[in-house]
Amino acid sequence: MKNIMFIAPPAAGKGTQAELVVEKYHIPHISTGDILREISKEDSEIGEYVRETLASGQLVKDEITYQLVEDRLGKEDCKNGYIIDGFPRNLEQAYKYDEILERLGYEVGNVIYINIEKKVLEKRITGRRLCENCGAIYNINDPKNTPKEESVCDECGGKLYQRSDDNLESFQTRYQTYEEKTAPIIEHYRKQNVLKEVNGDDTVENIFKQIEDIIK
Ligand code: AMP
């Protein structure tokens, strides 16, 4: 199976879509955001740096991400395809990713761009909740995606929490960072003829259908 990369503004639902792809196609999901959130729990200098950077909505230093991406993609389970989400986040990282792919003998695969307007995202951002146990994602502002019981995961009964960067202030910074730093990589992949666009202003199911049409 071809590798998959997701490019999307913050809160566009790429985590949810990645989960659906994993469930159906059984390929690993490499999310730099998830890896960094794990590192942010560490009681160390780097843990503290990552914790503060994540909460501020800025990007962590490029060098930190390169090593963790290359190490993770080099693992056996990535050899038959993987989803990368959250990396690359800027043009430097995109160039570096091209080098990493070459070293590992991989191809970039399908680059899926979830296109969605900022005002739709602002409505979503404050409602997002995650299960601390299984990672399931809900949105209390979306009637189709609210948990049956407040703060309790439908899947496993785990407790739901709100990500520390899911507030409007941090969202504005993340969105601005996305526009300035990440949006230029869309052109990088358009030029390579690997960019596939999906409409993100739709239900989770319909977005997934569009994604399936691409990866099938
Ligand atoms: P995400 O879960 O992809 O929205 O990422 C959450 C946060 O992790 C971002 O706001 C950044 O602070 C950090 N992050 C994730 N991926 C990267 C990356 N490739 N480069 C730098 N920072 C990143």
Short mmCIF file of C-alpha atoms and ligand atoms in Angstrom, two decimals:
data_model
loop_
_atom_site.label_atom_id
_atom_site.label_comp_id
_atom_site.label_asym_id
_atom_site.label_seq_id
_atom_site.Cartn_x
_atom_site.Cartn_y
_atom_site.Cartn_z
CA MET A 1 0.00 0.00 0.00
CA LYS A 2 1.17 3.54 -0.79
CA ASN A 3 2.23 5.73 2.12
CA ILE A 4 -0.19 8.46 3.12
CA MET A 5 0.52 11.96 4.33
CA PHE A 6 -2.12 14.26 5.75
CA ILE A 7 -1.88 18.02 5.46
CA ALA A 8 -4.61 19.99 7.17
CA PRO A 9 -5.11 23.09 9.30
CA PRO A 10 -5.43 22.54 13.06
CA ALA A 11 -8.68 20.84 14.14
CA ALA A 12 -9.61 19.81 10.58
CA GLY A 13 -10.13 16.22 11.72
CA LYS A 14 -6.93 14.65 10.47
CA GLY A 15 -6.49 12.64 13.67
CA THR A 16 -9.99 11.19 13.32
CA GLN A 17 -9.46 10.34 9.65
CA ALA A 18 -6.08 8.79 10.38
CA GLU A 19 -7.75 6.54 12.99
CA LEU A 20 -10.30 5.38 10.41
CA VAL A 21 -7.57 4.59 7.89
CA VAL A 22 -5.66 2.61 10.54
CA GLU A 23 -8.77 0.62 11.44
CA LYS A 24 -9.54 -0.30 7.85
CA TYR A 25 -6.09 -0.70 6.30
CA HIS A 26 -4.03 -1.75 9.36
CA ILE A 27 -1.05 0.49 8.73
CA PRO A 28 0.74 2.39 11.50
CA HIS A 29 -0.16 6.00 12.22
CA ILE A 30 2.85 8.19 12.84
CA SER A 31 1.72 11.47 14.39
CA THR A 32 4.49 13.84 15.42
CA GLY A 33 1.94 15.66 17.60
CA ASP A 34 1.21 12.41 19.51
CA ILE A 35 4.90 11.58 19.88
CA LEU A 36 5.61 15.11 21.12
CA ARG A 37 2.70 14.94 23.58
CA GLU A 38 4.30 11.80 25.04
CA ILE A 39 7.67 13.56 25.29
CA SER A 40 5.95 16.52 26.97
CA LYS A 41 5.06 14.24 29.92
CA GLU A 42 8.71 13.52 30.63
CA ASP A 43 10.28 15.11 33.65
CA SER A 44 13.34 16.41 31.80
CA GLU A 45 14.62 19.56 30.15
CA ILE A 46 13.35 18.48 26.74
CA GLY A 47 10.02 17.44 28.29
CA GLU A 48 9.61 20.90 29.72
CA TYR A 49 10.60 22.62 26.46
CA VAL A 50 8.11 20.53 24.44
CA ARG A 51 5.36 21.03 27.06
CA GLU A 52 5.71 24.82 26.92
CA THR A 53 5.97 24.94 23.12
CA LEU A 54 2.88 22.78 22.61
CA ALA A 55 0.82 24.87 25.00
CA SER A 56 1.86 28.06 23.17
CA GLY A 57 0.79 26.74 19.76
CA GLN A 58 4.25 27.27 18.22
CA LEU A 59 6.23 24.59 16.42
CA VAL A 60 8.97 22.71 18.25
CA LYS A 61 12.50 22.98 16.83
CA ASP A 62 12.96 21.17 13.51
CA GLU A 63 15.98 19.13 14.71
CA ILE A 64 13.89 17.46 17.43
CA THR A 65 11.34 16.27 14.87
CA TYR A 66 13.85 14.90 12.29
CA GLN A 67 15.35 12.33 14.59
CA LEU A 68 12.07 11.10 15.95
CA VAL A 69 10.53 10.81 12.47
CA GLU A 70 13.47 8.95 10.95
CA ASP A 71 13.73 6.57 13.91
CA ARG A 72 10.03 5.78 13.80
CA LEU A 73 9.78 5.32 10.01
CA GLY A 74 12.79 3.01 10.07
CA LYS A 75 10.88 0.47 12.19
CA GLU A 76 9.74 -2.80 10.60
CA ASP A 77 6.00 -2.01 10.79
CA CYS A 78 6.37 0.96 8.40
CA LYS A 79 7.77 -1.10 5.54
CA ASN A 80 4.35 -1.89 4.04
CA GLY A 81 2.94 1.60 4.25
CA TYR A 82 2.16 4.12 7.00
CA ILE A 83 0.29 7.34 7.58
CA ILE A 84 2.34 10.34 8.54
CA ASP A 85 0.40 13.17 10.12
CA GLY A 86 1.76 16.45 11.43
CA PHE A 87 5.05 16.19 9.56
CA PRO A 88 6.33 17.95 7.49
CA ARG A 89 5.10 21.20 8.99
CA ASN A 90 7.20 23.66 6.95
CA LEU A 91 9.26 23.71 3.76
CA GLU A 92 12.55 22.87 5.51
CA GLN A 93 10.92 19.79 7.00
CA ALA A 94 9.49 18.88 3.56
CA TYR A 95 12.99 18.97 2.02
CA LYS A 96 14.34 16.97 4.94
CA TYR A 97 11.50 14.47 4.55
CA ASP A 98 12.45 13.97 0.88
CA GLU A 99 15.96 13.06 2.11
CA ILE A 100 14.66 10.74 4.83
CA LEU A 101 12.46 8.94 2.27
CA GLU A 102 15.40 8.49 -0.05
CA ARG A 103 17.58 7.07 2.74
CA LEU A 104 14.85 4.62 3.73
CA GLY A 105 13.98 3.73 0.11
CA TYR A 106 10.36 4.89 0.49
CA GLU A 107 8.09 6.98 -1.72
CA VAL A 108 6.03 9.91 -0.49
CA GLY A 109 2.79 8.18 -1.67
CA ASN A 110 -0.52 10.03 -1.51
CA VAL A 111 -0.43 13.48 0.04
CA ILE A 112 -3.97 14.19 1.20
CA TYR A 113 -4.84 17.81 1.80
CA ILE A 114 -7.97 18.37 3.90
CA ASN A 115 -9.28 21.73 2.76
CA ILE A 116 -11.51 23.59 5.22
CA GLU A 117 -12.21 27.22 6.09
CA LYS A 118 -10.99 28.87 9.24
CA LYS A 119 -14.43 29.95 10.50
CA VAL A 120 -15.66 26.34 10.44
CA LEU A 121 -12.63 25.30 12.48
CA GLU A 122 -13.16 27.99 15.10
CA LYS A 123 -16.58 26.50 15.87
CA ARG A 124 -15.11 23.04 16.24
CA ILE A 125 -12.06 23.80 18.30
CA THR A 126 -13.63 24.44 21.67
CA GLY A 127 -15.72 21.24 21.49
CA ARG A 128 -13.02 18.67 20.88
CA ARG A 129 -12.60 15.99 23.57
CA LEU A 130 -10.28 12.97 23.62
CA CYS A 131 -10.37 9.74 25.58
CA GLU A 132 -7.36 9.51 27.88
CA ASN A 133 -7.51 5.73 27.66
CA CYS A 134 -8.08 4.77 23.99
CA GLY A 135 -7.58 8.10 22.18
CA ALA A 136 -11.12 8.19 20.65
CA ILE A 137 -12.08 11.69 19.53
CA TYR A 138 -15.44 13.43 20.14
CA ASN A 139 -16.85 16.88 19.60
CA ILE A 140 -19.41 18.21 22.04
CA ASN A 141 -20.37 21.00 19.59
CA ASP A 142 -21.29 18.48 16.91
CA PRO A 143 -24.51 16.59 17.74
CA LYS A 144 -23.40 13.66 15.56
CA ASN A 145 -20.19 13.28 17.45
CA THR A 146 -21.04 13.88 21.11
CA PRO A 147 -20.39 11.10 23.63
CA LYS A 148 -23.55 9.49 25.08
CA GLU A 149 -22.53 10.44 28.59
CA GLU A 150 -20.70 13.68 29.30
CA SER A 151 -16.93 13.20 29.77
CA VAL A 152 -17.13 9.41 29.29
CA CYS A 153 -15.83 7.51 26.25
CA ASP A 154 -18.51 5.49 24.39
CA GLU A 155 -15.89 2.97 23.27
CA CYS A 156 -14.12 2.07 26.48
CA GLY A 157 -15.64 4.07 29.35
CA GLY A 158 -12.41 6.09 29.72
CA LYS A 159 -12.39 9.69 30.91
CA LEU A 160 -12.53 12.42 28.24
CA TYR A 161 -10.21 15.40 28.38
CA GLN A 162 -9.56 18.58 26.43
CA ARG A 163 -6.13 19.09 24.86
CA SER A 164 -4.30 21.98 26.50
CA ASP A 165 -3.88 23.65 23.08
CA ASP A 166 -7.59 23.37 22.20
CA ASN A 167 -8.58 26.88 23.17
CA LEU A 168 -9.32 29.83 20.88
CA GLU A 169 -6.19 31.75 21.78
CA SER A 170 -3.85 28.86 21.07
CA PHE A 171 -5.91 28.01 17.96
CA GLN A 172 -5.31 31.48 16.49
CA THR A 173 -1.56 31.03 16.93
CA ARG A 174 -1.65 27.50 15.51
CA TYR A 175 -3.72 28.65 12.55
CA GLN A 176 -1.39 31.53 11.83
CA THR A 177 1.59 29.16 12.06
CA TYR A 178 -0.22 26.82 9.66
CA GLU A 179 -0.86 29.57 7.11
CA GLU A 180 2.67 30.94 7.26
CA LYS A 181 4.68 27.75 7.61
CA THR A 182 2.65 24.73 6.57
CA ALA A 183 0.49 25.98 3.69
CA PRO A 184 3.58 26.49 1.42
CA ILE A 185 4.25 22.74 1.48
CA ILE A 186 0.95 22.19 -0.36
CA GLU A 187 2.57 23.74 -3.45
CA HIS A 188 5.71 21.62 -2.93
CA TYR A 189 3.61 18.46 -3.26
CA ARG A 190 1.34 19.85 -5.97
CA LYS A 191 4.47 20.31 -8.10
CA GLN A 192 5.44 16.68 -7.44
CA ASN A 193 1.97 15.63 -8.71
CA VAL A 194 1.16 13.72 -5.53
CA LEU A 195 -1.32 16.14 -3.96
CA LYS A 196 -4.93 14.96 -3.53
CA GLU A 197 -7.51 17.36 -2.14
CA VAL A 198 -10.57 16.51 -0.06
CA ASN A 199 -13.35 18.77 1.22
CA GLY A 200 -13.08 18.87 5.03
CA ASP A 201 -16.39 20.69 5.63
CA ASP A 202 -18.41 17.50 5.71
CA THR A 203 -19.28 14.64 8.05
CA VAL A 204 -16.55 12.32 9.29
CA GLU A 205 -18.03 9.50 7.15
CA ASN A 206 -18.12 11.56 3.94
CA ILE A 207 -14.59 12.83 4.39
CA PHE A 208 -13.47 9.24 4.90
CA LYS A 209 -15.26 8.19 1.68
CA GLN A 210 -13.30 10.81 -0.24
CA ILE A 211 -10.09 9.51 1.33
CA GLU A 212 -10.93 5.91 0.51
CA ASP A 213 -11.49 6.84 -3.14
CA ILE A 214 -7.94 8.15 -3.21
CA ILE A 215 -6.17 5.26 -1.47
CA LYS A 216 -8.19 2.40 -2.95
P1 AMP B 1 -0.82 18.22 16.08
O1 AMP B 1 -1.29 17.13 16.98
O2 AMP B 1 -0.32 17.69 14.75
O3 AMP B 1 -1.84 19.33 15.93
O4 AMP B 1 0.48 18.87 16.78
C1 AMP B 1 0.38 19.51 18.03
C2 AMP B 1 1.60 20.39 18.27
O5 AMP B 1 2.80 19.58 18.24
C3 AMP B 1 1.85 21.48 17.25
O6 AMP B 1 1.10 22.65 17.51
C4 AMP B 1 3.35 21.71 17.41
O7 AMP B 1 3.64 22.46 18.56
C5 AMP B 1 3.88 20.31 17.65
N1 AMP B 1 4.27 19.62 16.40
C6 AMP B 1 3.67 18.54 15.82
N2 AMP B 1 4.30 18.18 14.71
C7 AMP B 1 5.32 19.06 14.55
C8 AMP B 1 6.35 19.21 13.58
N3 AMP B 1 6.42 18.42 12.49
N4 AMP B 1 7.25 20.22 13.74
C9 AMP B 1 7.18 21.03 14.81
N5 AMP B 1 6.24 20.95 15.76
C10 AMP B 1 5.32 19.97 15.64
#
